[in-house]
XYZ file of C-alpha atoms in Angstrom:
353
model
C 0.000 0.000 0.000
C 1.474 3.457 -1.099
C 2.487 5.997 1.993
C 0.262 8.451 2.326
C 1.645 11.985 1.178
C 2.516 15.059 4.009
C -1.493 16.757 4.049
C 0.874 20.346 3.302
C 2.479 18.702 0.259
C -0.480 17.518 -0.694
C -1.758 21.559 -0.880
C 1.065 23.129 -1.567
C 1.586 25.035 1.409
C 3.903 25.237 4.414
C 3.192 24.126 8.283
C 2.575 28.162 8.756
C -0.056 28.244 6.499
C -3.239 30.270 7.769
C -6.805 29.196 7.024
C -7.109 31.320 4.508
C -3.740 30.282 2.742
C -5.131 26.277 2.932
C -8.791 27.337 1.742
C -7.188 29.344 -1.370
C -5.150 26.495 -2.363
C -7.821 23.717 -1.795
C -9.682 25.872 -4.241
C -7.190 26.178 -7.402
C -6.519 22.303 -6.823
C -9.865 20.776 -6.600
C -10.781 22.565 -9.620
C -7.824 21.869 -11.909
C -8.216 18.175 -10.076
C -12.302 17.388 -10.498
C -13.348 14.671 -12.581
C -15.588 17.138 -14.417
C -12.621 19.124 -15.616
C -10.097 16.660 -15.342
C -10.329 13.588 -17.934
C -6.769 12.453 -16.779
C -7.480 8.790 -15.191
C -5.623 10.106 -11.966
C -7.796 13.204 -11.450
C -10.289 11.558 -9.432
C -8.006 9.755 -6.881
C -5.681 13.119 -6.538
C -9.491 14.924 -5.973
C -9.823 12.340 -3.441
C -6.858 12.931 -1.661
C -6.745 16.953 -1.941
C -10.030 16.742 -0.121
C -8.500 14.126 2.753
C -5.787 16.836 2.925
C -8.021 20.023 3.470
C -10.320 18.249 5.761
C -7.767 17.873 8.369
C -5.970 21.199 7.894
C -8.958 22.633 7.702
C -10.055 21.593 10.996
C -8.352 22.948 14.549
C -8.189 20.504 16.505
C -7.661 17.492 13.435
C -4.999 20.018 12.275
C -3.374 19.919 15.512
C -3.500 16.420 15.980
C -1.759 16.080 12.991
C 0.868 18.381 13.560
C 1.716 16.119 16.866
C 0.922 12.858 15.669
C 0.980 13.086 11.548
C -0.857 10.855 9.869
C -2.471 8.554 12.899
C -3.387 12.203 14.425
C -5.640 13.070 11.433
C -7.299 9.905 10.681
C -10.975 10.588 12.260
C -12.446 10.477 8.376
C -15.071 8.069 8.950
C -17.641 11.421 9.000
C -16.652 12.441 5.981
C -19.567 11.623 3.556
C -19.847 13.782 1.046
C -19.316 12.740 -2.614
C -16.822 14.534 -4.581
C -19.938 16.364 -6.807
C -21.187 17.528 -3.710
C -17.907 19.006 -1.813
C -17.273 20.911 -5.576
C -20.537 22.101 -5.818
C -20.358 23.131 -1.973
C -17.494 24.765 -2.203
C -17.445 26.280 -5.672
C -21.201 27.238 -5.380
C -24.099 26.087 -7.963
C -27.088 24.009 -7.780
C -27.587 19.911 -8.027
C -31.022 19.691 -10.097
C -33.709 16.898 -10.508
C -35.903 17.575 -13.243
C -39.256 16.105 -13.244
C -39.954 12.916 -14.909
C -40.753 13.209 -18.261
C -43.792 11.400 -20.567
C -41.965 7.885 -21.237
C -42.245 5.826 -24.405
C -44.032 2.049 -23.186
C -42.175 -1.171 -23.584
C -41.942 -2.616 -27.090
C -44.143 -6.188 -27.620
C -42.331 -9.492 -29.478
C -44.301 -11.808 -31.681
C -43.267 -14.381 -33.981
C -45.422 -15.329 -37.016
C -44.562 -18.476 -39.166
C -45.432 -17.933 -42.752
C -46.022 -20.176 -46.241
C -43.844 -19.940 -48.543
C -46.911 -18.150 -50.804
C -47.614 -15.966 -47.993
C -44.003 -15.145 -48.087
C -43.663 -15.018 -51.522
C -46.698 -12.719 -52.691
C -47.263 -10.990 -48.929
C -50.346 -11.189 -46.685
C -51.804 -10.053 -43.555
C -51.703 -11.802 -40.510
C -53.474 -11.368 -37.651
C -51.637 -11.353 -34.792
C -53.475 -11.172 -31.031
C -51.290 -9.979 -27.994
C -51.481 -9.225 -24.254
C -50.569 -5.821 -23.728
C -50.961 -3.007 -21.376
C -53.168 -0.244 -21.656
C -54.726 2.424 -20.214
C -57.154 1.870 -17.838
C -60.920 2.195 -19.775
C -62.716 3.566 -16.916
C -60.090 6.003 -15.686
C -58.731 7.167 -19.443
C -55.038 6.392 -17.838
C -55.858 9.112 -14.475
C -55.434 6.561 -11.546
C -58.317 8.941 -10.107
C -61.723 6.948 -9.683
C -64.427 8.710 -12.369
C -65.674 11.880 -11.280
C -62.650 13.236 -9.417
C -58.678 14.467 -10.352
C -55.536 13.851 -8.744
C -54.590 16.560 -6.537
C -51.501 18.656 -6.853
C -48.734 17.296 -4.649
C -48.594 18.852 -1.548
C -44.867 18.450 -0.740
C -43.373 19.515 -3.855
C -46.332 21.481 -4.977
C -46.815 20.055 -8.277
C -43.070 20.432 -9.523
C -42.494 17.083 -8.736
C -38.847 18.050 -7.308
C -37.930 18.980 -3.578
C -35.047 21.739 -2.758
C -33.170 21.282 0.158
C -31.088 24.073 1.308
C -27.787 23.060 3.256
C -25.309 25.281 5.056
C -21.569 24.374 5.799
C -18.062 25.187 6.233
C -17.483 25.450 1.996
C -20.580 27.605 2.388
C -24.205 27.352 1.244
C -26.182 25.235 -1.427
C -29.261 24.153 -2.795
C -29.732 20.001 -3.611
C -32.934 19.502 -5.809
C -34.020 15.960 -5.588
C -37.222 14.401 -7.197
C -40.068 14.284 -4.627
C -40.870 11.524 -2.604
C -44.167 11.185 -2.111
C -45.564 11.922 -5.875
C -42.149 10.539 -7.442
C -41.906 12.984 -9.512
C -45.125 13.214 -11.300
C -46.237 16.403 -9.607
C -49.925 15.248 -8.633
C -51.234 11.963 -6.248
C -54.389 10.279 -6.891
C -56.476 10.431 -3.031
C -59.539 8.333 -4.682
C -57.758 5.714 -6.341
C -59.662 3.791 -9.576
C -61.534 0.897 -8.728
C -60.853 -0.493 -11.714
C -56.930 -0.737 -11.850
C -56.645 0.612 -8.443
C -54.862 3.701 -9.214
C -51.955 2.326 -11.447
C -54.002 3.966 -14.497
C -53.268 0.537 -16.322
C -54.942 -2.535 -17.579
C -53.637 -5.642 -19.705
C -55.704 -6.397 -22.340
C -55.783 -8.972 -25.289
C -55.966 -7.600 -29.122
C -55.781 -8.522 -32.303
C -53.441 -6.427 -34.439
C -53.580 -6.680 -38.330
C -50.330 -7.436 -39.610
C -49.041 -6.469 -43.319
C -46.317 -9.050 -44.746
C -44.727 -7.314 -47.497
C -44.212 -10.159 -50.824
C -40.393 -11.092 -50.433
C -39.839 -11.450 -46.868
C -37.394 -13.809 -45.533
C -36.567 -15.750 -42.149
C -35.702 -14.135 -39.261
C -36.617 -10.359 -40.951
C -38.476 -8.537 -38.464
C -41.577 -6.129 -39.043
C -42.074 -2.814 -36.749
C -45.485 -1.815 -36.110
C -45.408 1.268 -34.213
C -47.839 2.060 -31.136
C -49.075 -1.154 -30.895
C -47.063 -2.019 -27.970
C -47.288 -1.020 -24.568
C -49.030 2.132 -23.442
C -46.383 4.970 -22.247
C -45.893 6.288 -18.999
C -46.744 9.982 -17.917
C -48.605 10.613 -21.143
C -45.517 9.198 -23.262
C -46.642 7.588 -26.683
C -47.068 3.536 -26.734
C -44.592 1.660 -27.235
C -43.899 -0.565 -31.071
C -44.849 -4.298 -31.843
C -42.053 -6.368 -33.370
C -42.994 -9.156 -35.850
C -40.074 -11.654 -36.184
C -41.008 -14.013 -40.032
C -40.603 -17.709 -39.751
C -41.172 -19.177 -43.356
C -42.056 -22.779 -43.463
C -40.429 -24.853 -45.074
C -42.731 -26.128 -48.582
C -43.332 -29.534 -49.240
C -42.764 -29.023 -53.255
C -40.125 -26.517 -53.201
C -37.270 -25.179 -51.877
C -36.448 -21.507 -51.564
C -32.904 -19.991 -52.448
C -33.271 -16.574 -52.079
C -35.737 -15.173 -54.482
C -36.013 -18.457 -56.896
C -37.273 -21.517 -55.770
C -36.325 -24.511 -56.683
C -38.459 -28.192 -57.867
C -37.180 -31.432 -58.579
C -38.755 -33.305 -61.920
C -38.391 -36.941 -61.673
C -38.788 -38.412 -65.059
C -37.967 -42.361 -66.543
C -35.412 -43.652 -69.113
C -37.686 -43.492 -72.048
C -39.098 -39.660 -71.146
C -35.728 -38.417 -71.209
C -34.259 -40.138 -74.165
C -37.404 -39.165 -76.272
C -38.493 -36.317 -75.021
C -42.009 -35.431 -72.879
C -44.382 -32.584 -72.260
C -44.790 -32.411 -68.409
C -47.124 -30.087 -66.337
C -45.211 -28.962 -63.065
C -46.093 -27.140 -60.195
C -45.176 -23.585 -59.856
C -46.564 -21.353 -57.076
C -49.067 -19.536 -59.306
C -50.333 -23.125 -60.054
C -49.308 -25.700 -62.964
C -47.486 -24.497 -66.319
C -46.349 -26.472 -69.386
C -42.682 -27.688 -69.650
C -41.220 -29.133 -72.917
C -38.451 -31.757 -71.805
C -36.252 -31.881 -75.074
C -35.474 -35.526 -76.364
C -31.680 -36.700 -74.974
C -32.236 -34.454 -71.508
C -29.612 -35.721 -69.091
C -30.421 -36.313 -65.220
C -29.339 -32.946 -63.507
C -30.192 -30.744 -66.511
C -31.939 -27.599 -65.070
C -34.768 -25.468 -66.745
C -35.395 -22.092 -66.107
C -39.211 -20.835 -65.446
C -38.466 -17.030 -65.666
C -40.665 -14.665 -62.936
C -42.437 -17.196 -61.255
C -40.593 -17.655 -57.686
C -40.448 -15.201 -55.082
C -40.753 -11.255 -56.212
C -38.259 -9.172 -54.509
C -38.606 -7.507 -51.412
C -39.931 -4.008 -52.291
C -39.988 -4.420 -55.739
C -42.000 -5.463 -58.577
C -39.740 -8.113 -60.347
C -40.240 -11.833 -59.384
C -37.028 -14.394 -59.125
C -37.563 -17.555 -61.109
C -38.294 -21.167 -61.077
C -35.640 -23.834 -61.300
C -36.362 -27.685 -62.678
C -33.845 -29.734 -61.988
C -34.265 -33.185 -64.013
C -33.714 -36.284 -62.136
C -33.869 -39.674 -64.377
C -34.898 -42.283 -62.111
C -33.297 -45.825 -62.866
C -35.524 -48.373 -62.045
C -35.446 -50.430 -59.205
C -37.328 -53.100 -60.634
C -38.556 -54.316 -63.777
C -41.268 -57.001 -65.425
C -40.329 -59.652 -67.395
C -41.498 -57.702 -70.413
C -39.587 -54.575 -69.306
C -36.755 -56.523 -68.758
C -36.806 -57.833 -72.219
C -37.351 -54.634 -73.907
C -34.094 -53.053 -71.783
C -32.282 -56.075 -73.600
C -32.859 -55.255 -76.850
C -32.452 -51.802 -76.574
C -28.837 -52.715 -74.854
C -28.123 -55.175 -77.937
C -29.222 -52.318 -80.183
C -27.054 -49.622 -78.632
C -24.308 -51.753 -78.138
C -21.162 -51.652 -75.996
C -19.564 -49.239 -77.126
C -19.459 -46.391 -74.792
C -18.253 -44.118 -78.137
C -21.864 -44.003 -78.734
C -22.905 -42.517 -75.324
C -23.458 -39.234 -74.730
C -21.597 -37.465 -72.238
């Protein structure tokens, strides 16, 4: 632990200072030292130990002591309670100020919604019911049962702050703090609601329409403001927060704004060619499956898969092609393969790549 520092080092003065000599240098230190006009990390504990210093010089019969004894002379401190904003603002003059409470926004609501993939893709409305708090129906939000007002607050006459005046040896101050019996609101309710018993608040369940804008993803989140919690002190309600779940589709799959289908066809369909209806998510469409398609060839369905979030233009549709070998086969199917593989041969020249 560091040694403490001589209290007339500490100052800047010598053992013959008089009271006014200590007081005048207490000043010009504490206010080059305060945090408030010091940003140097060390400010606050030199603050700290200017004001150890002064409050024994300061003091006859401390000062004394230490004079005889030093530092185990001058170490009564345990009354010293003030915090370092209130010996500056003691000493240097000025006000502390509590301002009364101002109208409060209420507490934001969470909801998730899970979406189709259609609902995602073209938008919707959902409607989405909550538990919220609101204010009270009877009282309008008062606390005051119907036919009376709150009354102005006696102790801090409606200002919602107290002053108290305070007197010492830096001199004299005024400490505003915010009142205690109306807490700050500036009015008390003496014939409290029945209804929500003077809180001015009730919970109640709603339904909120929701718009889903066409494009949405996963995890975006919708705002809807003042549909959350009603404010305090008059302050507006608070915002509902939609967070989008999008299902997953049984058909398709979803990458980004196109979506994506798997067409399982047979040998023969894709060696000779086949007009197939497939699913889309404006409903079935035509698709012309050239003769000699290979399994993973993709088509491209322009502007029908998801349209784009805030805009007009739709991603696309992708068929992938998937020839499906047989697991099993007849006797005539079987027979007809063998042919075919005597007609084509063995020669893997002849095989497309």
């Amino acid at each position: 632990m560091a040694e403490k520092r001589d209290y007339y080092n500490v100052l800047g003065v010598d053992r013959n200072s008089s009271e006014d000599d200590i007081k005048k240098a207490f000043r010009k230190l504490a206010f080059q030292y305060h945090p408030d006009h010091n940003p140097d990390t060390s400010a606050t504990e030199k603050f700290k130990e200017i004001n150890e210093a002064y409050e024994v010089l300061s003091d006859t019969d401390r000062r004394a002591a230490y004079d005889r004894y030093g530092h185990d002379g001058g170490r009564d401190l345990e009354s010293f309670d003030f915090g370092l904003g209130d010996i500056f603002e003691a000493f240097f003059g000025g006000t502390t100020t509590a301002t009364r409470q101002a109208p409060e926004k209420g507490q934001p609501l969470h909801y998730h919604a899970n979406l189709t993939l259609e609902e995602a893709a073209f938008g919707s409305e959902k409607q989405v019911t909550v538990t919220r708090i609101e204010y009270c129906s009877e009282c309008q939000g008062t606390g005051a049962k119907v036919g009376t007002q709150p009354i102005k607050c006696p102790t801090c006459n409606g200002t919602g702050q107290v002053k108290r005046t305070q007197s010492n040896v830096f001199g004299r101050f005024t400490n505003i703090t915010t009142c205690p019996q109306c807490k700050g609101a500036g009015q008390i309710v003496t014939e409290p609601c029945p209804k929500c018993k003077g809180s001015g608040r009730e919970k109640n369940q709603r339904t909120i329409p929701v718009k889903i804008p066409p494009g949405i993803s996963s995890g975006m989140q919708l705002r809807v403001r003042g549909e959350g919690n009603a404010g305090f002190r008059g302050g507006p309600a608070g915002d509902l927060f939609v967070t989008v779940d999008v299902e997953e589709h049984k058909v398709f799959k979803r990458d980004g704004d196109d979506v994506l289908y798997r067409l399982n066809i047979n040998f023969a369909q894709a060696a000779l060619g086949i007009d197939v209806e497939v699913p889309t998510l404006d409903g079935n469409t035509k698709l012309k499956i050239p003769p000699g398609t290979q399994s993973g060839s993709v088509f491209r369905l322009r502007n029908r898969g998801v349209q784009h979030l805030s805009e007009r233009t739709r991603g696309d549709e992708l068929v992938n092609v998937n020839v499906v070998t047989p697991g099993s086969l007849t006797k005539e199917q079987r027979q007809l393969f063998e042919k075919l593989a005597e007609s084509l041969g063995n020669d893997r020249k002849n095989l497309k790549s």
